[in-house]
mmCIF file of N, CA and C in Angstrom:
data_model
loop_
_atom_site.group_PDB
_atom_site.id
_atom_site.type_symbol
_atom_site.label_atom_id
_atom_site.label_comp_id
_atom_site.label_asym_id
_atom_site.label_seq_id
_atom_site.Cartn_x
_atom_site.Cartn_y
_atom_site.Cartn_z
ATOM 1 N N MET A 1 -1.607 16.671 2.004
ATOM 2 C CA MET A 1 -2.451 16.311 0.887
ATOM 3 C C MET A 1 -3.741 15.706 1.420
ATOM 4 N N GLU A 2 -4.859 16.124 0.865
ATOM 5 C CA GLU A 2 -6.158 15.558 1.198
ATOM 6 C C GLU A 2 -6.388 14.327 0.324
ATOM 7 N N LEU A 3 -6.865 13.228 0.919
ATOM 8 C CA LEU A 3 -7.175 12.022 0.165
ATOM 9 C C LEU A 3 -8.681 11.928 -0.009
ATOM 10 N N LEU A 4 -9.111 11.754 -1.241
ATOM 11 C CA LEU A 4 -10.527 11.590 -1.552
ATOM 12 C C LEU A 4 -10.739 10.170 -2.055
ATOM 13 N N PHE A 5 -11.665 9.440 -1.417
ATOM 14 C CA PHE A 5 -11.913 8.052 -1.773
ATOM 15 C C PHE A 5 -13.130 7.953 -2.677
ATOM 16 N N VAL A 6 -12.976 7.203 -3.765
ATOM 17 C CA VAL A 6 -14.053 6.927 -4.704
ATOM 18 C C VAL A 6 -14.295 5.425 -4.644
ATOM 19 N N ARG A 7 -15.501 5.024 -4.317
ATOM 20 C CA ARG A 7 -15.802 3.598 -4.145
ATOM 21 C C ARG A 7 -16.718 3.134 -5.264
ATOM 22 N N THR A 8 -16.316 2.053 -5.934
ATOM 23 C CA THR A 8 -17.122 1.404 -6.963
ATOM 24 C C THR A 8 -17.239 -0.056 -6.589
ATOM 25 N N GLU A 9 -18.468 -0.509 -6.393
ATOM 26 C CA GLU A 9 -18.704 -1.899 -5.986
ATOM 27 C C GLU A 9 -18.612 -2.826 -7.188
ATOM 28 N N PRO A 10 -18.168 -4.032 -7.047
ATOM 29 C CA PRO A 10 -17.616 -4.616 -5.832
ATOM 30 C C PRO A 10 -16.160 -4.211 -5.673
ATOM 31 N N VAL A 11 -15.768 -3.808 -4.466
ATOM 32 C CA VAL A 11 -14.380 -3.403 -4.229
ATOM 33 C C VAL A 11 -13.504 -4.645 -4.196
ATOM 34 N N GLN A 12 -12.477 -4.636 -5.046
ATOM 35 C CA GLN A 12 -11.534 -5.750 -5.105
ATOM 36 C C GLN A 12 -10.088 -5.274 -5.037
ATOM 37 N N GLU A 13 -9.863 -3.967 -5.223
ATOM 38 C CA GLU A 13 -8.514 -3.420 -5.143
ATOM 39 C C GLU A 13 -8.598 -1.944 -4.800
ATOM 40 N N ILE A 14 -7.451 -1.405 -4.369
ATOM 41 C CA ILE A 14 -7.331 0.018 -4.073
ATOM 42 C C ILE A 14 -6.269 0.564 -5.007
ATOM 43 N N ALA A 15 -6.619 1.589 -5.778
ATOM 44 C CA ALA A 15 -5.700 2.139 -6.766
ATOM 45 C C ALA A 15 -5.575 3.643 -6.605
ATOM 46 N N ALA A 16 -4.369 4.136 -6.880
ATOM 47 C CA ALA A 16 -4.102 5.578 -6.837
ATOM 48 C C ALA A 16 -2.827 5.836 -7.621
ATOM 49 N N GLU A 17 -2.631 7.102 -7.985
ATOM 50 C CA GLU A 17 -1.376 7.425 -8.671
ATOM 51 C C GLU A 17 -0.241 7.220 -7.667
ATOM 52 N N PRO A 18 0.993 7.016 -8.148
ATOM 53 C CA PRO A 18 2.085 6.581 -7.265
ATOM 54 C C PRO A 18 2.294 7.398 -5.987
ATOM 55 N N ALA A 19 2.344 8.722 -6.062
ATOM 56 C CA ALA A 19 2.612 9.518 -4.854
ATOM 57 C C ALA A 19 1.459 9.405 -3.850
ATOM 58 N N THR A 20 0.233 9.382 -4.356
ATOM 59 C CA THR A 20 -0.930 9.259 -3.481
ATOM 60 C C THR A 20 -0.950 7.890 -2.812
ATOM 61 N N LEU A 21 -0.684 6.833 -3.593
ATOM 62 C CA LEU A 21 -0.679 5.488 -3.023
ATOM 63 C C LEU A 21 0.452 5.333 -2.011
ATOM 64 N N ASP A 22 1.606 5.936 -2.290
ATOM 65 C CA ASP A 22 2.707 5.886 -1.324
ATOM 66 C C ASP A 22 2.312 6.557 -0.005
ATOM 67 N N LEU A 23 1.592 7.671 -0.096
ATOM 68 C CA LEU A 23 1.114 8.353 1.111
ATOM 69 C C LEU A 23 0.136 7.458 1.864
ATOM 70 N N LEU A 24 -0.789 6.841 1.152
ATOM 71 C CA LEU A 24 -1.749 5.947 1.793
ATOM 72 C C LEU A 24 -1.038 4.775 2.461
ATOM 73 N N ILE A 25 -0.061 4.195 1.779
ATOM 74 C CA ILE A 25 0.706 3.087 2.354
ATOM 75 C C ILE A 25 1.415 3.539 3.624
ATOM 76 N N ASP A 26 1.976 4.752 3.597
ATOM 77 C CA ASP A 26 2.647 5.274 4.787
ATOM 78 C C ASP A 26 1.659 5.457 5.933
ATOM 79 N N ILE A 27 0.463 5.944 5.624
ATOM 80 C CA ILE A 27 -0.552 6.133 6.659
ATOM 81 C C ILE A 27 -0.940 4.793 7.269
ATOM 82 N N LEU A 28 -1.065 3.755 6.440
ATOM 83 C CA LEU A 28 -1.507 2.443 6.918
ATOM 84 C C LEU A 28 -0.391 1.612 7.537
ATOM 85 N N ARG A 29 0.868 1.999 7.297
ATOM 86 C CA ARG A 29 1.998 1.234 7.825
ATOM 87 C C ARG A 29 2.016 1.313 9.353
ATOM 88 N N PRO A 30 2.196 0.178 10.018
ATOM 89 C CA PRO A 30 2.252 0.217 11.489
ATOM 90 C C PRO A 30 3.386 1.120 11.974
ATOM 91 N N LYS A 31 3.075 1.937 12.952
ATOM 92 C CA LYS A 31 4.059 2.855 13.542
ATOM 93 C C LYS A 31 3.902 2.820 15.053
ATOM 94 N N GLU A 32 4.925 3.263 15.723
ATOM 95 C CA GLU A 32 4.849 3.334 17.176
ATOM 96 C C GLU A 32 3.775 4.332 17.595
ATOM 97 N N ASP A 33 3.681 5.450 16.875
ATOM 98 C CA ASP A 33 2.705 6.487 17.186
ATOM 99 C C ASP A 33 1.894 6.750 15.922
ATOM 100 N N GLU A 34 0.574 6.691 16.013
ATOM 101 C CA GLU A 34 -0.315 6.914 14.870
ATOM 102 C C GLU A 34 -0.994 8.277 15.021
ATOM 103 N N PRO A 35 -0.358 9.352 14.589
ATOM 104 C CA PRO A 35 -0.947 10.670 14.801
ATOM 105 C C PRO A 35 -2.122 10.983 13.882
ATOM 106 N N ARG A 36 -2.306 10.190 12.803
ATOM 107 C CA ARG A 36 -3.310 10.573 11.813
ATOM 108 C C ARG A 36 -4.605 9.788 11.882
ATOM 109 N N ALA A 37 -4.673 8.730 12.650
ATOM 110 C CA ALA A 37 -5.891 7.925 12.683
ATOM 111 C C ALA A 37 -5.972 7.146 13.982
ATOM 112 N N THR A 38 -7.172 6.760 14.343
ATOM 113 C CA THR A 38 -7.360 5.974 15.566
ATOM 114 C C THR A 38 -6.847 4.556 15.353
ATOM 115 N N PRO A 39 -6.412 3.884 16.398
ATOM 116 C CA PRO A 39 -5.947 2.493 16.257
ATOM 117 C C PRO A 39 -7.014 1.574 15.667
ATOM 118 N N GLU A 40 -8.286 1.809 16.015
ATOM 119 C CA GLU A 40 -9.361 0.978 15.481
ATOM 120 C C GLU A 40 -9.472 1.120 13.959
ATOM 121 N N LEU A 41 -9.373 2.338 13.471
ATOM 122 C CA LEU A 41 -9.426 2.563 12.025
ATOM 123 C C LEU A 41 -8.243 1.905 11.340
ATOM 124 N N MET A 42 -7.065 2.051 11.923
ATOM 125 C CA MET A 42 -5.872 1.466 11.310
ATOM 126 C C MET A 42 -5.977 -0.055 11.257
ATOM 127 N N THR A 43 -6.458 -0.670 12.326
ATOM 128 C CA THR A 43 -6.609 -2.124 12.360
ATOM 129 C C THR A 43 -7.601 -2.576 11.299
ATOM 130 N N ALA A 44 -8.717 -1.880 11.180
ATOM 131 C CA ALA A 44 -9.736 -2.240 10.186
ATOM 132 C C ALA A 44 -9.191 -2.088 8.770
ATOM 133 N N ALA A 45 -8.482 -1.001 8.510
ATOM 134 C CA ALA A 45 -7.948 -0.764 7.168
ATOM 135 C C ALA A 45 -6.913 -1.813 6.785
ATOM 136 N N ARG A 46 -6.057 -2.189 7.718
ATOM 137 C CA ARG A 46 -5.022 -3.185 7.422
ATOM 138 C C ARG A 46 -5.605 -4.577 7.250
ATOM 139 N N ALA A 47 -6.762 -4.831 7.835
ATOM 140 C CA ALA A 47 -7.360 -6.160 7.783
ATOM 141 C C ALA A 47 -8.068 -6.442 6.467
ATOM 142 N N MET A 48 -8.330 -5.439 5.660
ATOM 143 C CA MET A 48 -9.089 -5.622 4.433
ATOM 144 C C MET A 48 -8.404 -6.570 3.456
ATOM 145 N N GLY A 49 -7.102 -6.451 3.291
ATOM 146 C CA GLY A 49 -6.380 -7.359 2.418
ATOM 147 C C GLY A 49 -6.536 -7.087 0.931
ATOM 148 N N TRP A 50 -7.104 -5.944 0.540
ATOM 149 C CA TRP A 50 -7.226 -5.640 -0.877
ATOM 150 C C TRP A 50 -5.870 -5.262 -1.447
ATOM 151 N N PRO A 51 -5.565 -5.674 -2.687
ATOM 152 C CA PRO A 51 -4.290 -5.273 -3.283
ATOM 153 C C PRO A 51 -4.242 -3.764 -3.515
ATOM 154 N N LEU A 52 -3.057 -3.211 -3.354
ATOM 155 C CA LEU A 52 -2.824 -1.792 -3.629
ATOM 156 C C LEU A 52 -2.175 -1.698 -4.999
ATOM 157 N N VAL A 53 -2.738 -0.853 -5.876
ATOM 158 C CA VAL A 53 -2.331 -0.814 -7.274
ATOM 159 C C VAL A 53 -1.926 0.606 -7.667
ATOM 160 N N TYR A 54 -0.742 0.749 -8.258
ATOM 161 C CA TYR A 54 -0.342 2.043 -8.819
ATOM 162 C C TYR A 54 -1.065 2.242 -10.137
ATOM 163 N N ASP A 55 -1.699 3.407 -10.318
ATOM 164 C CA ASP A 55 -2.400 3.728 -11.555
ATOM 165 C C ASP A 55 -2.141 5.197 -11.871
ATOM 166 N N ALA A 56 -1.242 5.437 -12.799
ATOM 167 C CA ALA A 56 -0.838 6.804 -13.145
ATOM 168 C C ALA A 56 -1.952 7.601 -13.808
ATOM 169 N N THR A 57 -3.040 6.956 -14.212
ATOM 170 C CA THR A 57 -4.141 7.676 -14.862
ATOM 171 C C THR A 57 -5.077 8.358 -13.867
ATOM 172 N N ILE A 58 -4.923 8.058 -12.581
ATOM 173 C CA ILE A 58 -5.785 8.646 -11.548
ATOM 174 C C ILE A 58 -5.172 9.965 -11.082
ATOM 175 N N ARG A 59 -6.017 10.983 -10.869
ATOM 176 C CA ARG A 59 -5.531 12.293 -10.425
ATOM 177 C C ARG A 59 -4.924 12.206 -9.032
ATOM 178 N N PRO A 60 -3.873 12.968 -8.747
ATOM 179 C CA PRO A 60 -3.278 12.983 -7.408
ATOM 180 C C PRO A 60 -4.321 13.332 -6.349
ATOM 181 N N GLY A 61 -4.237 12.643 -5.219
ATOM 182 C CA GLY A 61 -5.154 12.890 -4.113
ATOM 183 C C GLY A 61 -6.394 12.015 -4.127
ATOM 184 N N TYR A 62 -6.628 11.300 -5.221
ATOM 185 C CA TYR A 62 -7.794 10.421 -5.325
ATOM 186 C C TYR A 62 -7.372 8.974 -5.137
ATOM 187 N N VAL A 63 -8.152 8.240 -4.371
ATOM 188 C CA VAL A 63 -7.925 6.819 -4.145
ATOM 189 C C VAL A 63 -9.192 6.103 -4.611
ATOM 190 N N HIS A 64 -9.027 5.176 -5.533
ATOM 191 C CA HIS A 64 -10.176 4.451 -6.070
ATOM 192 C C HIS A 64 -10.266 3.063 -5.452
ATOM 193 N N CYS A 65 -11.361 2.793 -4.773
ATOM 194 C CA CYS A 65 -11.684 1.464 -4.264
ATOM 195 C C CYS A 65 -12.592 0.883 -5.334
ATOM 196 N N ARG A 66 -12.064 -0.074 -6.096
ATOM 197 C CA ARG A 66 -12.766 -0.466 -7.319
ATOM 198 C C ARG A 66 -12.637 -1.958 -7.600
ATOM 199 N N PRO A 67 -13.426 -2.446 -8.552
ATOM 200 C CA PRO A 67 -13.268 -3.836 -8.966
ATOM 201 C C PRO A 67 -11.961 -4.007 -9.727
ATOM 202 N N SER A 68 -11.319 -5.144 -9.573
ATOM 203 C CA SER A 68 -10.117 -5.397 -10.362
ATOM 204 C C SER A 68 -10.501 -5.918 -11.736
ATOM 205 N N ASN A 69 -11.693 -6.456 -11.853
ATOM 206 C CA ASN A 69 -12.204 -6.926 -13.123
ATOM 207 C C ASN A 69 -13.100 -5.826 -13.686
ATOM 208 N N PRO A 70 -12.724 -5.210 -14.822
ATOM 209 C CA PRO A 70 -13.539 -4.108 -15.342
ATOM 210 C C PRO A 70 -14.949 -4.534 -15.733
ATOM 211 N N ASP A 71 -15.178 -5.827 -15.921
ATOM 212 C CA ASP A 71 -16.507 -6.309 -16.288
ATOM 213 C C ASP A 71 -17.340 -6.715 -15.074
ATOM 214 N N ALA A 72 -16.814 -6.503 -13.871
ATOM 215 C CA ALA A 72 -17.546 -6.893 -12.666
ATOM 216 C C ALA A 72 -18.852 -6.110 -12.581
ATOM 217 N N VAL A 73 -19.895 -6.791 -12.240
ATOM 218 C CA VAL A 73 -21.214 -6.169 -12.138
ATOM 219 C C VAL A 73 -21.432 -5.719 -10.704
ATOM 220 N N PRO A 74 -21.765 -4.431 -10.506
ATOM 221 C CA PRO A 74 -22.000 -3.979 -9.137
ATOM 222 C C PRO A 74 -23.271 -4.600 -8.571
ATOM 223 N N PRO A 75 -23.360 -4.674 -7.250
ATOM 224 C CA PRO A 75 -24.586 -5.211 -6.652
ATOM 225 C C PRO A 75 -25.754 -4.279 -6.930
ATOM 226 N N PRO A 76 -26.983 -4.767 -6.803
ATOM 227 C CA PRO A 76 -28.153 -3.905 -7.054
ATOM 228 C C PRO A 76 -28.164 -2.709 -6.107
ATOM 229 N N SER A 77 -28.697 -1.608 -6.615
ATOM 230 C CA SER A 77 -28.830 -0.411 -5.786
ATOM 231 C C SER A 77 -29.965 -0.605 -4.788
ATOM 232 N N VAL A 78 -30.054 0.279 -3.830
ATOM 233 C CA VAL A 78 -31.130 0.228 -2.841
ATOM 234 C C VAL A 78 -32.479 0.335 -3.552
ATOM 235 N N GLU A 79 -32.558 1.207 -4.542
ATOM 236 C CA GLU A 79 -33.800 1.375 -5.282
ATOM 237 C C GLU A 79 -34.185 0.086 -6.017
ATOM 238 N N GLU A 80 -33.203 -0.570 -6.644
ATOM 239 C CA GLU A 80 -33.473 -1.828 -7.351
ATOM 240 C C GLU A 80 -33.933 -2.918 -6.384
ATOM 241 N N MET A 81 -33.283 -3.012 -5.231
ATOM 242 C CA MET A 81 -33.679 -4.013 -4.237
ATOM 243 C C MET A 81 -35.083 -3.726 -3.708
ATOM 244 N N THR A 82 -35.388 -2.460 -3.465
ATOM 245 C CA THR A 82 -36.719 -2.088 -2.987
ATOM 246 C C THR A 82 -37.772 -2.481 -4.008
ATOM 247 N N GLU A 83 -37.525 -2.178 -5.272
ATOM 248 C CA GLU A 83 -38.473 -2.533 -6.330
ATOM 249 C C GLU A 83 -38.632 -4.047 -6.447
ATOM 250 N N TYR A 84 -37.535 -4.782 -6.341
ATOM 251 C CA TYR A 84 -37.588 -6.245 -6.414
ATOM 252 C C TYR A 84 -38.476 -6.800 -5.293
ATOM 253 N N PHE A 85 -38.225 -6.358 -4.057
ATOM 254 C CA PHE A 85 -39.002 -6.871 -2.931
ATOM 255 C C PHE A 85 -40.457 -6.420 -3.001
ATOM 256 N N ARG A 86 -40.700 -5.217 -3.509
ATOM 257 C CA ARG A 86 -42.078 -4.748 -3.665
ATOM 258 C C ARG A 86 -42.811 -5.657 -4.658
ATOM 259 N N ALA A 87 -42.165 -5.956 -5.792
ATOM 260 C CA ALA A 87 -42.776 -6.845 -6.791
ATOM 261 C C ALA A 87 -42.965 -8.249 -6.214
ATOM 262 N N PHE A 88 -42.010 -8.718 -5.447
ATOM 263 C CA PHE A 88 -42.096 -10.039 -4.839
ATOM 264 C C PHE A 88 -43.284 -10.108 -3.872
ATOM 265 N N MET A 89 -43.424 -9.094 -3.046
ATOM 266 C CA MET A 89 -44.520 -9.075 -2.072
ATOM 267 C C MET A 89 -45.870 -8.945 -2.783
ATOM 268 N N ASP A 90 -45.928 -8.121 -3.831
ATOM 269 C CA ASP A 90 -47.178 -7.959 -4.582
ATOM 270 C C ASP A 90 -47.564 -9.273 -5.251
ATOM 271 N N ALA A 91 -46.599 -10.007 -5.785
ATOM 272 C CA ALA A 91 -46.875 -11.284 -6.432
ATOM 273 C C ALA A 91 -47.411 -12.281 -5.414
ATOM 274 N N GLY A 92 -46.912 -12.262 -4.204
ATOM 275 C CA GLY A 92 -47.391 -13.153 -3.150
ATOM 276 C C GLY A 92 -48.825 -12.851 -2.739
ATOM 277 N N ARG A 93 -49.224 -11.606 -2.817
ATOM 278 C CA ARG A 93 -50.591 -11.219 -2.452
ATOM 279 C C ARG A 93 -51.600 -11.652 -3.521
ATOM 280 N N GLU A 94 -51.125 -11.765 -4.750
ATOM 281 C CA GLU A 94 -52.012 -12.118 -5.863
ATOM 282 C C GLU A 94 -52.318 -13.618 -5.887
ATOM 283 N N GLN A 95 -51.546 -14.432 -5.196
ATOM 284 C CA GLN A 95 -51.759 -15.882 -5.168
ATOM 285 C C GLN A 95 -53.005 -16.193 -4.341
ATOM 286 N N PRO A 96 -53.917 -17.006 -4.893
ATOM 287 C CA PRO A 96 -55.085 -17.378 -4.082
ATOM 288 C C PRO A 96 -54.675 -18.327 -2.958
ATOM 289 N N ASP A 97 -55.354 -18.226 -1.842
ATOM 290 C CA ASP A 97 -55.071 -19.113 -0.706
ATOM 291 C C ASP A 97 -55.526 -20.524 -1.056
ATOM 292 N N ALA A 98 -54.734 -21.523 -0.681
ATOM 293 C CA ALA A 98 -55.087 -22.910 -0.997
ATOM 294 C C ALA A 98 -55.844 -23.544 0.127
#
């Protein structure tokens, strides 16, 4: 089975339908031999500490990295941050020197 990850910021939990989540848990479970991923990837994935959640409404093969609070506000996009800093810098140029 191919796993497709969907990320929605801020990530607070990992959710998938039961069979998909069971597969992911098996992949992340420590084993003597890790044929599917590098040790560095496995260590990083296990260190995250996000809760794993069964969600039968998600299509098989999809893993959602998502907020646990549905009202969580995602961080600003790159475009929003660029516009903010552009406006900030322009405002600083408009100030007369003291």
